[in-house]
Short mmCIF file of C-alpha atoms in Angstrom, two decimals:
data_model
loop_
_atom_site.label_atom_id
_atom_site.label_comp_id
_atom_site.label_asym_id
_atom_site.label_seq_id
_atom_site.Cartn_x
_atom_site.Cartn_y
_atom_site.Cartn_z
CA UNK A 1 278.52 65.61 96.50
CA UNK A 2 275.33 63.72 96.34
CA UNK A 3 274.13 65.17 99.64
CA UNK A 4 275.03 68.68 98.55
CA UNK A 5 273.16 68.30 95.27
CA UNK A 6 269.96 67.10 97.01
CA UNK A 7 270.20 69.87 99.59
CA UNK A 8 270.46 72.56 96.90
CA UNK A 9 267.48 71.06 95.00
CA UNK A 10 265.38 71.10 98.14
CA UNK A 11 266.34 74.69 98.87
CA UNK A 12 265.43 75.71 95.32
CA UNK A 13 262.01 74.10 95.53
CA UNK A 14 261.34 75.74 98.89
CA UNK A 15 262.26 79.14 97.51
CA UNK A 16 260.05 78.64 94.48
CA UNK A 17 257.08 77.63 96.69
CA UNK A 18 257.52 80.67 98.94
CA UNK A 19 257.71 82.95 95.91
CA UNK A 20 254.44 81.55 94.46
CA UNK A 21 252.70 81.99 97.83
CA UNK A 22 253.85 85.60 98.08
CA UNK A 23 252.67 86.29 94.51
CA UNK A 24 249.29 84.76 95.21
CA UNK A 25 248.87 86.83 98.35
CA UNK A 26 249.68 90.00 96.44
CA UNK A 27 247.06 89.16 93.78
CA UNK A 28 244.40 88.56 96.44
CA UNK A 29 245.27 91.80 98.23
CA UNK A 30 245.09 93.84 95.02
CA UNK A 31 241.76 92.28 94.06
CA UNK A 32 240.22 93.01 97.48
CA UNK A 33 241.47 96.61 97.44
CA UNK A 34 240.16 97.15 93.91
CA UNK A 35 236.75 95.74 94.88
CA UNK A 36 236.56 97.94 97.94
CA UNK A 37 237.66 101.04 96.09
CA UNK A 38 235.28 100.63 93.08
CA UNK A 39 231.82 102.34 93.18
CA UNK A 40 228.82 99.93 92.63
CA UNK A 41 227.30 100.08 89.15
CA UNK A 42 223.67 99.09 88.67
CA UNK A 43 222.79 97.45 85.29
CA UNK A 44 220.50 99.62 83.23
CA UNK A 45 217.03 97.96 82.94
CA UNK A 46 215.37 97.88 79.54
CA UNK A 47 211.59 98.38 79.36
CA UNK A 48 209.72 95.37 78.01
CA UNK A 49 207.51 96.04 75.00
CA UNK A 50 204.55 93.77 74.16
CA UNK A 51 203.15 93.26 70.71
CA UNK A 52 199.35 93.65 70.64
CA UNK A 53 196.70 93.52 67.95
CA UNK A 54 194.69 96.72 67.77
CA UNK A 55 191.57 97.73 65.91
CA UNK A 56 190.29 101.27 65.32
CA UNK A 57 187.06 102.16 67.16
CA UNK A 58 184.47 103.29 64.63
CA UNK A 59 181.03 104.53 65.65
CA UNK A 60 178.19 103.16 63.53
CA UNK A 61 174.52 102.26 63.61
CA UNK A 62 174.11 98.52 64.15
CA UNK A 63 171.08 96.26 64.38
CA UNK A 64 171.50 93.71 67.21
CA UNK A 65 170.19 90.19 66.83
CA UNK A 66 168.77 88.37 69.86
CA UNK A 67 169.44 84.62 69.80
CA UNK A 68 167.30 82.08 71.67
CA UNK A 69 166.17 78.47 71.35
CA UNK A 70 162.58 77.38 70.87
CA UNK A 71 160.21 74.68 69.68
CA UNK A 72 158.09 74.68 66.55
CA UNK A 73 154.39 74.05 67.11
CA UNK A 74 151.15 74.32 65.15
CA UNK A 75 148.65 77.07 65.83
CA UNK A 76 145.76 74.74 64.92
CA UNK A 77 145.73 71.39 66.67
CA UNK A 78 142.54 69.38 67.19
CA UNK A 79 141.88 66.14 69.04
CA UNK A 80 139.61 63.75 67.17
CA UNK A 81 137.39 62.03 69.73
CA UNK A 82 134.47 59.63 69.45
CA UNK A 83 131.23 61.41 70.36
CA UNK A 84 129.34 58.14 70.84
CA UNK A 85 130.33 54.60 71.71
CA UNK A 86 130.30 51.89 69.09
CA UNK A 87 132.27 49.86 66.57
CA UNK A 88 134.46 51.63 64.00
CA UNK A 89 133.74 50.90 60.34
CA UNK A 90 134.35 52.50 56.92
CA UNK A 91 137.91 53.74 57.42
CA UNK A 92 139.32 56.22 54.89
CA UNK A 93 142.72 55.28 53.38
CA UNK A 94 144.19 58.56 54.70
CA UNK A 95 143.22 57.76 58.31
CA UNK A 96 146.79 56.78 59.27
CA UNK A 97 149.74 58.48 60.93
CA UNK A 98 150.98 61.22 58.63
CA UNK A 99 147.95 61.06 56.35
CA UNK A 100 146.86 64.36 54.78
CA UNK A 101 143.14 65.08 54.90
CA UNK A 102 140.91 67.89 53.67
CA UNK A 103 138.21 69.83 55.48
CA UNK A 104 134.97 67.85 55.83
CA UNK A 105 136.50 64.57 54.61
CA UNK A 106 134.93 61.41 56.11
CA UNK A 107 137.68 59.60 58.03
CA UNK A 108 135.75 56.83 59.77
CA UNK A 109 132.27 55.88 60.87
CA UNK A 110 130.88 54.31 64.03
CA UNK A 111 128.29 51.60 63.40
CA UNK A 112 125.04 53.65 63.12
CA UNK A 113 122.51 50.81 63.60
CA UNK A 114 121.52 51.81 67.15
CA UNK A 115 121.37 55.51 66.23
CA UNK A 116 119.23 54.80 63.17
CA UNK A 117 116.78 52.79 65.29
CA UNK A 118 116.62 55.60 67.81
CA UNK A 119 116.01 58.09 64.99
CA UNK A 120 113.17 55.91 63.66
CA UNK A 121 111.54 55.82 67.10
CA UNK A 122 111.89 59.58 67.33
CA UNK A 123 110.27 59.99 63.91
CA UNK A 124 107.35 57.77 65.01
CA UNK A 125 106.91 59.78 68.21
CA UNK A 126 106.98 62.97 66.17
CA UNK A 127 104.19 61.66 63.91
CA UNK A 128 102.10 60.75 66.97
CA UNK A 129 102.60 64.22 68.41
CA UNK A 130 101.59 65.85 65.14
CA UNK A 131 98.43 63.67 64.95
CA UNK A 132 97.55 64.53 68.54
CA UNK A 133 97.91 68.23 67.77
CA UNK A 134 95.63 67.96 64.73
CA UNK A 135 93.01 66.09 66.74
CA UNK A 136 93.19 68.66 69.55
CA UNK A 137 92.73 71.51 67.09
CA UNK A 138 89.69 69.77 65.55
CA UNK A 139 88.27 69.30 69.05
CA UNK A 140 88.68 73.02 69.69
CA UNK A 141 86.72 73.78 66.53
CA UNK A 142 83.90 71.47 67.61
CA UNK A 143 83.77 72.96 71.08
CA UNK A 144 83.62 76.43 69.58
CA UNK A 145 80.58 75.34 67.53
CA UNK A 146 78.99 73.85 70.65
CA UNK A 147 79.59 77.08 72.52
CA UNK A 148 78.04 79.14 69.72
CA UNK A 149 74.95 76.88 69.71
CA UNK A 150 74.65 77.08 73.49
CA UNK A 151 74.90 80.86 73.38
CA UNK A 152 72.09 80.95 70.74
CA UNK A 153 69.93 78.70 72.89
CA UNK A 154 70.60 80.88 75.91
CA UNK A 155 69.63 84.00 73.95
CA UNK A 156 66.35 82.38 72.84
CA UNK A 157 65.52 81.24 76.36
CA UNK A 158 66.29 84.69 77.69
CA UNK A 159 63.92 86.32 75.18
CA UNK A 160 61.22 83.77 76.02
CA UNK A 161 61.65 84.60 79.71
CA UNK A 162 61.39 88.31 79.00
CA UNK A 163 58.23 87.73 76.94
CA UNK A 164 56.58 85.79 79.79
CA UNK A 165 57.47 88.62 82.15
CA UNK A 166 55.86 91.10 79.76
CA UNK A 167 52.72 88.94 79.53
CA UNK A 168 52.56 88.62 83.31
CA UNK A 169 52.87 92.39 83.63
CA UNK A 170 49.84 92.79 81.37
CA UNK A 171 48.07 90.09 83.39
CA UNK A 172 47.85 87.84 80.37
CA UNK A 173 50.30 85.14 81.49
CA UNK A 174 50.61 83.12 84.66
CA UNK A 175 53.26 83.13 87.32
CA UNK A 176 53.98 79.46 86.69
CA UNK A 177 54.79 80.17 83.05
CA UNK A 178 57.15 82.96 84.10
CA UNK A 179 58.96 80.71 86.56
CA UNK A 180 59.24 77.92 83.98
CA UNK A 181 60.68 80.36 81.42
CA UNK A 182 63.13 81.67 84.01
CA UNK A 183 64.30 78.16 84.86
CA UNK A 184 64.72 77.37 81.18
CA UNK A 185 66.82 80.55 80.65
CA UNK A 186 69.01 79.66 83.66
CA UNK A 187 69.56 76.17 82.30
CA UNK A 188 70.55 77.65 78.93
CA UNK A 189 73.05 79.96 80.62
CA UNK A 190 74.48 76.97 82.53
CA UNK A 191 74.85 75.13 79.22
CA UNK A 192 76.87 78.11 77.88
CA UNK A 193 79.21 77.93 80.90
CA UNK A 194 79.68 74.18 80.39
CA UNK A 195 80.47 74.75 76.70
CA UNK A 196 83.04 77.36 77.63
CA UNK A 197 84.66 74.94 80.07
CA UNK A 198 84.80 72.26 77.40
CA UNK A 199 86.35 74.78 74.97
CA UNK A 200 88.96 75.74 77.55
CA UNK A 201 89.83 72.09 78.07
CA UNK A 202 90.12 71.60 74.32
CA UNK A 203 92.42 74.62 74.05
CA UNK A 204 94.52 73.27 76.94
CA UNK A 205 94.73 69.99 75.07
CA UNK A 206 96.08 71.92 72.04
CA UNK A 207 98.72 73.54 74.22
CA UNK A 208 99.75 70.15 75.61
CA UNK A 209 99.82 68.71 72.11
CA UNK A 210 102.06 71.57 70.93
CA UNK A 211 104.38 70.99 73.90
CA UNK A 212 104.51 67.27 73.15
CA UNK A 213 105.22 68.06 69.50
CA UNK A 214 108.10 70.36 70.50
CA UNK A 215 109.54 67.62 72.73
CA UNK A 216 109.19 65.11 69.91
CA UNK A 217 111.00 67.45 67.52
CA UNK A 218 113.81 67.98 70.06
CA UNK A 219 114.11 64.23 70.54
CA UNK A 220 114.14 63.73 66.78
CA UNK A 221 116.84 66.41 66.30
CA UNK A 222 118.89 64.87 69.10
CA UNK A 223 118.60 61.44 67.50
CA UNK A 224 119.63 62.93 64.15
CA UNK A 225 122.60 64.67 65.80
CA UNK A 226 123.72 61.47 67.45
CA UNK A 227 123.43 59.72 64.10
CA UNK A 228 125.53 62.44 62.47
CA UNK A 229 128.12 62.09 65.25
CA UNK A 230 128.78 58.54 64.13
CA UNK A 231 130.66 60.10 61.19
CA UNK A 232 134.17 61.29 62.06
CA UNK A 233 135.20 64.10 59.71
CA UNK A 234 138.21 66.40 59.42
CA UNK A 235 137.56 69.90 60.71
CA UNK A 236 140.17 71.54 58.45
CA UNK A 237 142.97 70.72 56.01
CA UNK A 238 145.54 69.00 58.18
CA UNK A 239 147.82 66.05 58.79
CA UNK A 240 146.99 63.17 61.13
CA UNK A 241 149.09 62.16 64.10
CA UNK A 242 148.79 59.69 67.01
CA UNK A 243 146.26 57.49 65.17
CA UNK A 244 145.46 54.63 67.56
CA UNK A 245 142.47 52.82 66.05
CA UNK A 246 141.80 50.00 63.58
CA UNK A 247 138.69 48.82 61.78
CA UNK A 248 136.36 46.76 63.95
CA UNK A 249 137.57 48.18 67.23
CA UNK A 250 134.92 49.25 69.72
CA UNK A 251 135.50 52.71 71.11
CA UNK A 252 133.92 54.47 74.06
CA UNK A 253 132.44 57.94 74.13
CA UNK A 254 135.01 60.78 74.23
CA UNK A 255 137.89 58.41 73.45
CA UNK A 256 140.73 60.08 71.51
CA UNK A 257 141.22 58.58 68.08
CA UNK A 258 143.86 60.85 66.51
CA UNK A 259 145.29 64.36 66.38
CA UNK A 260 144.68 66.86 63.58
CA UNK A 261 147.69 69.13 63.04
CA UNK A 262 147.75 71.94 60.50
CA UNK A 263 151.27 71.72 58.96
CA UNK A 264 150.95 75.13 57.32
CA UNK A 265 150.00 77.22 60.38
CA UNK A 266 153.30 76.92 62.25
CA UNK A 267 154.75 79.09 64.97
CA UNK A 268 157.78 78.90 67.23
CA UNK A 269 157.66 79.33 71.01
CA UNK A 270 160.83 80.44 72.78
CA UNK A 271 161.79 81.91 76.14
CA UNK A 272 163.92 85.02 76.71
CA UNK A 273 165.06 86.85 79.82
CA UNK A 274 163.06 89.73 81.22
CA UNK A 275 165.78 92.18 80.19
CA UNK A 276 165.72 90.90 76.61
CA UNK A 277 161.91 91.04 76.61
CA UNK A 278 161.99 94.69 77.70
CA UNK A 279 164.18 95.55 74.70
CA UNK A 280 161.50 94.19 72.34
CA UNK A 281 158.76 96.51 73.62
CA UNK A 282 157.70 99.72 71.89
CA UNK A 283 157.04 103.10 73.50
CA UNK A 284 153.51 101.95 74.45
CA UNK A 285 154.77 98.87 76.25
CA UNK A 286 153.51 96.46 73.60
CA UNK A 287 155.50 93.77 71.86
CA UNK A 288 156.99 94.89 68.56
CA UNK A 289 156.27 92.96 65.38
CA UNK A 290 159.98 92.31 64.99
CA UNK A 291 161.33 90.07 62.18
CA UNK A 292 162.23 86.56 63.31
CA UNK A 293 164.34 83.86 61.67
CA UNK A 294 164.08 80.21 62.76
CA UNK A 295 166.98 77.92 61.85
CA UNK A 296 167.03 74.12 62.06
CA UNK A 297 170.58 72.74 62.01
CA UNK A 298 171.11 69.66 59.84
CA UNK A 299 174.12 67.63 58.73
CA UNK A 300 176.32 70.35 57.28
CA UNK A 301 173.35 72.53 56.27
CA UNK A 302 170.27 74.12 57.78
CA UNK A 303 166.62 74.92 57.14
CA UNK A 304 165.50 78.50 57.68
CA UNK A 305 162.13 80.18 57.90
CA UNK A 306 161.20 83.80 58.42
CA UNK A 307 158.39 85.13 60.57
CA UNK A 308 157.19 87.87 62.89
CA UNK A 309 156.74 88.18 66.64
CA UNK A 310 153.03 87.75 67.30
CA UNK A 311 152.36 87.59 71.05
CA UNK A 312 153.77 86.82 74.49
CA UNK A 313 152.65 84.53 77.29
CA UNK A 314 150.02 85.97 79.61
CA UNK A 315 151.79 84.85 82.80
CA UNK A 316 155.08 83.39 83.99
CA UNK A 317 154.69 79.67 84.60
CA UNK A 318 155.32 78.16 87.99
CA UNK A 319 159.02 77.60 88.47
CA UNK A 320 159.83 79.51 85.25
CA UNK A 321 161.70 82.76 84.63
CA UNK A 322 161.77 85.29 81.84
CA UNK A 323 159.05 85.61 79.23
CA UNK A 324 157.57 83.14 76.75
CA UNK A 325 157.26 84.61 73.24
CA UNK A 326 155.54 83.31 70.11
CA UNK A 327 156.51 84.06 66.51
CA UNK A 328 154.38 83.22 63.49
CA UNK A 329 156.33 81.56 60.66
CA UNK A 330 155.41 82.66 57.14
CA UNK A 331 156.78 79.88 54.93
CA UNK A 332 158.26 77.03 56.92
CA UNK A 333 159.04 74.40 54.30
CA UNK A 334 160.57 71.34 55.93
CA UNK A 335 159.67 72.30 59.50
CA UNK A 336 157.47 70.06 61.65
CA UNK A 337 155.85 70.60 65.07
CA UNK A 338 158.30 69.53 67.75
CA UNK A 339 161.47 70.69 65.95
CA UNK A 340 164.03 72.35 68.26
CA UNK A 341 165.28 75.42 66.42
CA UNK A 342 167.52 78.43 66.89
CA UNK A 343 165.55 81.68 66.88
CA UNK A 344 167.07 85.01 65.85
CA UNK A 345 165.05 88.15 66.60
CA UNK A 346 166.02 91.45 64.98
CA UNK A 347 166.07 94.20 67.61
CA UNK A 348 165.69 97.95 67.02
CA UNK A 349 168.92 99.57 65.66
CA UNK A 350 171.42 101.19 68.04
CA UNK A 351 173.17 104.49 67.20
CA UNK A 352 176.81 105.40 67.94
CA UNK A 353 178.00 101.96 68.99
CA UNK A 354 181.33 100.21 68.44
CA UNK A 355 181.68 96.53 67.59
CA UNK A 356 184.67 94.93 69.33
CA UNK A 357 185.85 91.37 69.95
CA UNK A 358 184.59 90.04 73.26
CA UNK A 359 188.22 89.41 74.28
CA UNK A 360 188.79 93.18 74.35
CA UNK A 361 186.42 93.67 77.29
CA UNK A 362 187.22 92.71 80.88
CA UNK A 363 184.89 91.92 83.78
CA UNK A 364 184.84 95.58 84.85
CA UNK A 365 183.58 96.69 81.40
CA UNK A 366 186.91 98.31 80.53
CA UNK A 367 188.94 98.25 77.33
CA UNK A 368 192.58 99.18 76.71
CA UNK A 369 193.31 101.91 74.18
CA UNK A 370 196.58 103.28 72.82
CA UNK A 371 197.92 106.68 73.78
CA UNK A 372 200.07 108.88 71.57
CA UNK A 373 203.30 107.38 72.99
CA UNK A 374 201.98 103.83 72.36
CA UNK A 375 201.13 103.07 75.94
CA UNK A 376 197.94 101.50 77.23
CA UNK A 377 195.14 103.42 78.88
CA UNK A 378 191.97 101.80 80.35
CA UNK A 379 188.59 103.28 79.41
CA UNK A 380 185.26 102.27 80.92
CA UNK A 381 182.54 101.55 78.34
CA UNK A 382 178.84 100.70 78.44
CA UNK A 383 178.14 97.13 77.33
CA UNK A 384 174.98 97.15 75.20
CA UNK A 385 174.83 93.71 73.59
CA UNK A 386 176.78 90.51 73.13
CA UNK A 387 176.67 89.23 69.55
CA UNK A 388 178.38 85.85 69.35
CA UNK A 389 182.12 86.48 69.73
CA UNK A 390 181.66 90.26 69.56
CA UNK A 391 180.33 92.92 71.89
CA UNK A 392 178.56 96.18 71.14
CA UNK A 393 179.79 98.98 73.42
CA UNK A 394 179.32 102.72 73.69
CA UNK A 395 181.69 105.38 75.10
CA UNK A 396 182.46 108.87 73.82
CA UNK A 397 186.15 108.47 74.75
CA UNK A 398 186.56 105.78 72.06
CA UNK A 399 186.20 108.26 69.21
CA UNK A 400 189.30 107.98 67.01
CA UNK A 401 191.13 105.61 69.40
CA UNK A 402 192.66 102.21 68.78
CA UNK A 403 191.54 99.35 71.04
CA UNK A 404 193.50 96.25 72.02
CA UNK A 405 191.72 93.20 70.59
CA UNK A 406 192.94 90.56 73.07
CA UNK A 407 193.56 91.29 76.73
CA UNK A 408 196.07 89.23 78.73
CA UNK A 409 197.19 89.37 82.37
CA UNK A 410 200.45 91.02 81.22
CA UNK A 411 198.65 94.06 79.80
CA UNK A 412 197.60 96.99 81.94
CA UNK A 413 197.62 100.74 82.30
CA UNK A 414 200.88 102.41 81.22
CA UNK A 415 202.37 99.32 79.55
CA UNK A 416 204.49 100.04 76.48
CA UNK A 417 203.27 98.11 73.45
CA UNK A 418 204.01 97.62 69.80
CA UNK A 419 200.72 97.86 67.91
CA UNK A 420 200.05 95.47 65.05
CA UNK A 421 197.52 96.80 62.58
CA UNK A 422 195.84 95.44 59.47
CA UNK A 423 197.74 92.70 57.67
CA UNK A 424 200.42 92.66 60.38
CA UNK A 425 197.97 91.60 63.03
CA UNK A 426 198.32 88.04 64.14
CA UNK A 427 195.36 85.98 63.09
CA UNK A 428 194.33 82.96 65.04
CA UNK A 429 194.65 79.84 62.92
CA UNK A 430 191.30 78.22 62.14
CA UNK A 431 190.50 75.33 64.39
CA UNK A 432 190.83 72.05 62.60
CA UNK A 433 188.01 69.55 63.12
CA UNK A 434 188.73 66.51 65.25
CA UNK A 435 189.24 63.44 63.08
CA UNK A 436 188.87 59.87 64.26
CA UNK A 437 189.49 56.50 62.67
CA UNK A 438 186.58 54.06 62.38
CA UNK A 439 186.55 50.31 62.39
CA UNK A 440 185.01 48.57 59.42
CA UNK A 441 181.98 47.43 61.41
CA UNK A 442 181.42 50.90 62.83
CA UNK A 443 181.77 52.48 59.37
CA UNK A 444 179.35 49.95 57.83
CA UNK A 445 176.70 50.65 60.48
CA UNK A 446 176.93 54.40 59.93
CA UNK A 447 176.75 54.03 56.13
CA UNK A 448 173.71 51.77 56.40
CA UNK A 449 172.03 54.24 58.74
CA UNK A 450 172.55 57.11 56.27
CA UNK A 451 171.40 55.10 53.24
CA UNK A 452 168.21 53.91 55.01
CA UNK A 453 167.25 57.41 56.18
CA UNK A 454 164.43 58.44 53.82
CA UNK A 455 163.98 61.85 55.50
CA UNK A 456 167.51 63.07 54.68
CA UNK A 457 167.94 65.11 51.47
CA UNK A 458 169.95 63.40 48.74
CA UNK A 459 172.56 66.18 48.68
CA UNK A 460 173.25 65.89 52.40
CA UNK A 461 173.25 62.09 52.14
CA UNK A 462 175.92 62.11 49.41
CA UNK A 463 178.06 64.57 51.35
CA UNK A 464 177.96 62.47 54.53
CA UNK A 465 178.68 59.24 52.64
CA UNK A 466 181.72 60.94 51.08
CA UNK A 467 182.97 61.89 54.54
CA UNK A 468 182.42 58.36 55.86
CA UNK A 469 184.39 56.95 52.94
CA UNK A 470 187.54 58.77 54.04
CA UNK A 471 190.15 57.14 56.23
CA UNK A 472 189.61 59.63 59.05
CA UNK A 473 186.10 60.99 59.67
CA UNK A 474 185.13 64.21 61.55
CA UNK A 475 184.14 63.35 65.10
CA UNK A 476 181.20 65.78 65.01
CA UNK A 477 179.60 63.91 62.10
CA UNK A 478 179.97 60.57 63.90
CA UNK A 479 178.44 61.99 67.10
CA UNK A 480 175.41 63.34 65.23
CA UNK A 481 174.81 60.08 63.41
CA UNK A 482 175.10 58.03 66.59
CA UNK A 483 172.71 60.41 68.36
CA UNK A 484 170.16 59.87 65.55
CA UNK A 485 170.53 56.09 65.68
CA UNK A 486 170.22 55.97 69.47
CA UNK A 487 173.91 55.60 70.28
#
């Protein structure tokens, strides 16, 4: 019984296994047949739509602004040099670096003892020359009198000779008397010639005396000029710089003592490209008197001054490019020669231009515009100017179209987009300034530097001290302060 029971159980299990294998084979066969009999179905692709910010293209008349960097300098700068050698004395209190002086003010004097002695010798020589001239003129007068007397004597002798000839012709006189009278007349004429020679010599002496007097006057004027050159005076209202002398120092001729700088007559020199220079010319090829604004960046504020383009450099310097321009500043309060400033030049206005973000333009000068079915279409434009983060372009095809503000590699011709206009446009979040933490020593050094800076306005000083008092300080402020204090 036990054997029979185990045999039946084994048979049942074998039958069950065979049945499961047959069922599995049927399922596999049906699946393969169904796969082979079904037609392939491709999944339907959905077009990807990109969201873009768009801005309407509006034609308008805009005035471009050319931006450059230049240096402030004075139009009137004079080197004060010693005309003569000597010891410096009598210094004016304003004869120091930064001192303000007025036109004609006496700044210093070189010891005039030698020049005064030379002037005295010149005066004495002038007196001698004047006395010599007077004596020569008196001698001329005397010689003229001598000549007149000699001429009278000659006339008398000549008449006596003629009378003896008349007597001899009438046989009253003798031949010896005639000869004696003739000899006497000849001697008288010789005396006249000698008197004329003496008069000529006296007149030549007058000429020499006049020449000597002229030389004496020149020498006297030269001595007076050299004496005047011992005084160092200001040529115009100005401010002193590079003063390198002290009282009692001996200076040599032509040695530079200081620089006179007119702080009111300021101008800014800056360099632009040749293309930018050509845009500033008028129809006659001359530089326009375009308005100019100079800006000096400070700690959180700036100094500005207005002016006008005045002239351009005559030639391009060796190793330089572009053109060097000069602009005269009208009222430049706070500016000093040597300041590095930002210069903004107002160009002539441009008609029918469109202002777009610079991100809307690609390297091929093309922009993407929307079609009626909200697809993108490239349009080539003419780039006229770059103004900061914007560009000024011109193209007739932009009239009434909407332009994509930011181009990405995913955008191109024919791409379907979802335009975002007005308030729906995504705005880039403002960049937050980098903040750093300072150590106590570092903070104390920066605070001391700001408090000791006498040139900084009180308003800017208070604002910077308030920033330094915070736990985290803007990195830009720290960099500027460290640059001012030499790192």
